[in-house]
Amino acid sequence: MSINTNYGSYATNYTNTANSRKSEETKTTSSAKQTTNDYIRSMEQKYGVKISLVDFINEKQADAYIMGSSGGNNVAIASNIAEKMAKDPATAAKYEKVIADVPNSSKIMEEGIASHDAEMVACGISIDKDGKVSYWSVSKHKPPKDNSYKEKLEKQTEEKRAKKKEEEKAKEKRLAKAETLEKLLKKLKTTSSYRKFFGDESGSHIDFTA
């Protein structure tokens, strides 16, 4: 009986200790997440960027994030890197240097896209779970502002048609000329006669009469 009581007391104490430890771990984890979130929000305000904690499992998820983004200054950070940045000043300094340059790099990308007569939809950077930094952008071609392109295309098409028409006319003329020559040769072959004349001191000659 005494043994059972002691065992029950021990089990109760063990359970209470385990629950207390689990509660402390939950609080610690929650505190860490809160600290990371606060850190992320402070970086957004400090550098003027939009930060998302995203763990890309495959390229399809990465593409979905990129295609769902808009504007510039987008930053996607893997959760493990964000937590490490929040705890480790050296890691924070390393990646914050990159994040601080995002507005400038976004501007450069936008200007580069515009120089190719296109419009930027979204751009930014991503930092994956291995700490690799990648730059990305999404753009679309601008529609023509006026009819100059259409007019130029129509003019080129018309010139091609005119050139083709001239070539066809020249071909018809060559065929007609060849046909006329062929008829003439055929007529000469069937109706011509040859007569020989012996003339004066200059010698003889052949007179060909059609």
Short mmCIF file of C-alpha atoms in Angstrom, two decimals:
data_model
loop_
_atom_site.label_atom_id
_atom_site.label_comp_id
_atom_site.label_asym_id
_atom_site.label_seq_id
_atom_site.Cartn_x
_atom_site.Cartn_y
_atom_site.Cartn_z
CA MET A 1 0.00 0.00 0.00
CA SER A 2 2.79 2.30 0.88
CA ILE A 3 4.54 1.44 -2.34
CA ASN A 4 1.49 2.25 -4.37
CA THR A 5 1.08 5.57 -2.61
CA ASN A 6 4.68 6.52 -3.21
CA TYR A 7 4.43 5.49 -6.85
CA GLY A 8 1.28 7.51 -7.25
CA SER A 9 2.94 10.50 -5.66
CA TYR A 10 6.02 10.06 -7.86
CA ALA A 11 3.87 9.75 -10.98
CA THR A 12 1.95 12.86 -10.04
CA ASN A 13 5.11 14.83 -9.43
CA TYR A 14 6.64 13.58 -12.71
CA THR A 15 3.51 14.56 -14.63
CA ASN A 16 3.46 18.01 -13.05
CA THR A 17 7.18 18.49 -13.81
CA ALA A 18 6.72 17.36 -17.43
CA ASN A 19 3.74 19.65 -17.92
CA SER A 20 5.65 22.52 -16.41
CA ARG A 21 8.63 21.86 -18.67
CA LYS A 22 6.37 21.58 -21.73
CA SER A 23 4.70 24.84 -20.79
CA GLU A 24 8.08 26.54 -20.47
CA GLU A 25 9.15 25.17 -23.86
CA THR A 26 5.91 26.42 -25.41
CA LYS A 27 6.46 29.83 -23.89
CA THR A 28 10.06 29.88 -25.12
CA THR A 29 9.00 28.88 -28.65
CA SER A 30 6.21 31.44 -28.66
CA SER A 31 8.62 34.09 -27.38
CA ALA A 32 11.13 33.21 -30.10
CA LYS A 33 8.45 33.50 -32.78
CA GLN A 34 7.28 36.77 -31.37
CA THR A 35 10.86 38.04 -31.31
CA THR A 36 11.40 36.99 -34.94
CA ASN A 37 8.15 38.63 -36.01
CA ASP A 38 9.04 41.83 -34.18
CA TYR A 39 12.46 41.77 -35.78
CA ILE A 40 10.94 41.32 -39.27
CA ARG A 41 8.51 44.19 -38.71
CA SER A 42 11.33 46.45 -37.55
CA MET A 43 13.32 45.67 -40.72
CA GLU A 44 10.32 46.51 -42.90
CA GLN A 45 10.05 49.93 -41.28
CA LYS A 46 13.79 50.50 -41.31
CA TYR A 47 14.44 49.62 -44.96
CA GLY A 48 11.05 50.27 -46.58
CA VAL A 49 10.56 46.71 -47.83
CA LYS A 50 7.84 44.04 -47.71
CA ILE A 51 9.10 40.89 -45.98
CA SER A 52 7.42 37.49 -46.13
CA LEU A 53 8.54 34.41 -44.17
CA VAL A 54 8.29 31.68 -46.80
CA ASP A 55 9.75 28.17 -46.84
CA PHE A 56 9.78 27.09 -50.48
CA ILE A 57 9.61 23.31 -50.75
CA ASN A 58 9.86 23.28 -54.54
CA GLU A 59 10.10 25.59 -57.55
CA LYS A 60 6.33 25.50 -58.05
CA GLN A 61 5.80 27.19 -54.67
CA ALA A 62 8.51 29.74 -55.45
CA ASP A 63 6.86 30.54 -58.79
CA ALA A 64 3.48 30.89 -57.07
CA TYR A 65 4.94 33.42 -54.63
CA ILE A 66 6.62 35.40 -57.41
CA MET A 67 3.54 35.47 -59.65
CA GLY A 68 1.38 36.48 -56.70
CA SER A 69 3.61 39.46 -55.83
CA SER A 70 3.21 43.03 -57.02
CA GLY A 71 5.36 46.15 -57.07
CA GLY A 72 8.96 46.32 -55.93
CA ASN A 73 10.85 45.91 -52.65
CA ASN A 74 9.62 42.35 -52.06
CA VAL A 75 11.73 40.18 -49.76
CA ALA A 76 11.08 36.48 -49.10
CA ILE A 77 13.09 34.94 -46.25
CA ALA A 78 13.17 31.31 -45.10
CA SER A 79 11.99 31.01 -41.49
CA ASN A 80 15.23 29.42 -40.24
CA ILE A 81 17.29 32.30 -41.65
CA ALA A 82 14.92 34.89 -40.17
CA GLU A 83 15.15 33.29 -36.73
CA LYS A 84 18.92 33.13 -36.98
CA MET A 85 19.04 36.81 -37.97
CA ALA A 86 16.89 37.71 -34.96
CA LYS A 87 19.26 35.89 -32.59
CA ASP A 88 22.68 36.34 -34.21
CA PRO A 89 23.94 39.91 -34.85
CA ALA A 90 26.58 38.67 -37.31
CA THR A 91 23.97 36.88 -39.45
CA ALA A 92 21.67 39.89 -39.18
CA ALA A 93 24.39 42.26 -40.38
CA LYS A 94 25.22 39.99 -43.32
CA TYR A 95 21.68 39.83 -44.71
CA GLU A 96 20.50 43.27 -43.66
CA LYS A 97 23.18 44.69 -45.94
CA VAL A 98 21.45 42.93 -48.84
CA ILE A 99 17.95 43.88 -47.68
CA ALA A 100 18.94 47.53 -47.28
CA ASP A 101 19.88 47.63 -50.97
CA VAL A 102 16.55 46.15 -52.16
CA PRO A 103 14.87 49.53 -52.95
CA ASN A 104 17.87 50.53 -55.05
CA SER A 105 18.10 47.17 -56.83
CA SER A 106 14.34 47.28 -57.50
CA LYS A 107 14.72 50.68 -59.13
CA ILE A 108 17.58 49.41 -61.30
CA MET A 109 15.53 46.39 -62.40
CA GLU A 110 12.53 48.58 -63.20
CA GLU A 111 14.64 50.93 -65.31
CA GLY A 112 16.23 48.00 -67.12
CA ILE A 113 12.82 46.52 -67.91
CA ALA A 114 11.52 49.90 -69.14
CA SER A 115 14.52 50.22 -71.49
CA HIS A 116 13.26 47.10 -73.28
CA ASP A 117 9.84 48.71 -73.81
CA ALA A 118 8.26 46.60 -71.06
CA GLU A 119 6.51 47.28 -67.77
CA MET A 120 7.52 45.83 -64.40
CA VAL A 121 4.83 43.88 -62.57
CA ALA A 122 6.88 42.84 -59.54
CA CYS A 123 10.48 42.35 -58.41
CA GLY A 124 12.47 41.54 -55.30
CA ILE A 125 14.81 39.05 -53.66
CA SER A 126 14.50 35.71 -51.91
CA ILE A 127 16.74 34.17 -49.26
CA ASP A 128 16.32 30.40 -49.11
CA LYS A 129 16.92 28.00 -46.20
CA ASP A 130 20.58 27.65 -47.20
CA GLY A 131 21.08 31.42 -47.14
CA LYS A 132 21.29 31.78 -50.94
CA VAL A 133 20.15 35.20 -52.21
CA SER A 134 18.30 35.34 -55.55
CA TYR A 135 16.97 38.35 -57.47
CA TRP A 136 13.79 38.01 -59.53
CA SER A 137 11.39 40.13 -61.56
CA VAL A 138 8.13 39.79 -63.50
CA SER A 139 7.38 42.07 -66.45
CA LYS A 140 5.00 42.49 -69.38
CA HIS A 141 5.31 44.25 -72.72
CA LYS A 142 3.64 47.62 -73.04
CA PRO A 143 0.88 47.99 -75.66
CA PRO A 144 1.65 50.48 -78.47
CA LYS A 145 0.74 54.04 -77.48
CA ASP A 146 -0.26 54.98 -81.05
CA ASN A 147 -0.80 53.46 -84.48
CA SER A 148 2.77 54.03 -85.67
CA TYR A 149 3.69 50.37 -85.29
CA LYS A 150 0.50 49.26 -87.05
CA GLU A 151 1.07 51.75 -89.86
CA LYS A 152 4.67 50.62 -90.26
CA LEU A 153 3.56 46.99 -90.46
CA GLU A 154 0.86 47.80 -93.03
CA LYS A 155 3.37 49.76 -95.11
CA GLN A 156 5.82 46.87 -95.12
CA THR A 157 3.03 44.47 -96.13
CA GLU A 158 1.94 46.76 -98.96
CA GLU A 159 5.52 47.10 -100.22
CA LYS A 160 5.88 43.32 -100.27
CA ARG A 161 2.64 42.98 -102.23
CA ALA A 162 3.73 45.62 -104.76
CA LYS A 163 7.11 43.94 -105.21
CA LYS A 164 5.47 40.56 -105.72
CA LYS A 165 3.08 42.07 -108.26
CA GLU A 166 5.98 43.59 -110.24
CA GLU A 167 7.79 40.26 -110.21
CA GLU A 168 4.68 38.50 -111.53
CA LYS A 169 4.33 41.07 -114.35
CA ALA A 170 8.00 40.65 -115.31
CA LYS A 171 7.53 36.89 -115.34
CA GLU A 172 4.47 37.18 -117.58
CA LYS A 173 6.42 39.38 -120.02
CA ARG A 174 9.27 36.85 -120.16
CA LEU A 175 6.83 34.01 -120.80
CA ALA A 176 5.02 35.99 -123.53
CA LYS A 177 8.30 36.84 -125.23
CA ALA A 178 9.46 33.25 -125.09
CA GLU A 179 6.15 32.06 -126.53
CA THR A 180 6.33 34.56 -129.41
CA LEU A 181 9.88 33.51 -130.24
CA GLU A 182 8.89 29.87 -130.17
CA LYS A 183 6.01 30.48 -132.61
CA LEU A 184 8.28 32.43 -134.94
CA LEU A 185 10.89 29.70 -135.00
CA LYS A 186 8.22 27.10 -135.69
CA LYS A 187 6.85 29.15 -138.61
CA LEU A 188 10.27 29.65 -140.12
CA LYS A 189 10.98 25.96 -139.92
CA THR A 190 7.86 24.99 -141.82
CA THR A 191 7.58 27.76 -144.46
CA SER A 192 11.11 28.91 -145.28
CA SER A 193 12.82 28.24 -148.62
CA TYR A 194 16.44 28.47 -149.58
CA ARG A 195 17.70 29.69 -152.93
CA LYS A 196 21.20 29.89 -154.20
CA PHE A 197 22.38 32.61 -156.53
CA PHE A 198 25.68 32.81 -158.32
CA GLY A 199 26.50 36.43 -158.61
CA ASP A 200 29.24 38.72 -159.80
CA GLU A 201 32.97 38.75 -159.27
CA SER A 202 32.60 39.16 -155.55
CA GLY A 203 31.58 35.51 -155.37
CA SER A 204 28.52 33.54 -154.65
CA HIS A 205 26.13 34.10 -151.80
CA ILE A 206 23.09 32.45 -150.21
CA ASP A 207 19.90 34.41 -149.98
CA PHE A 208 17.60 33.32 -147.20
CA THR A 209 13.96 34.39 -147.68
CA ALA A 210 11.19 33.77 -145.21
#
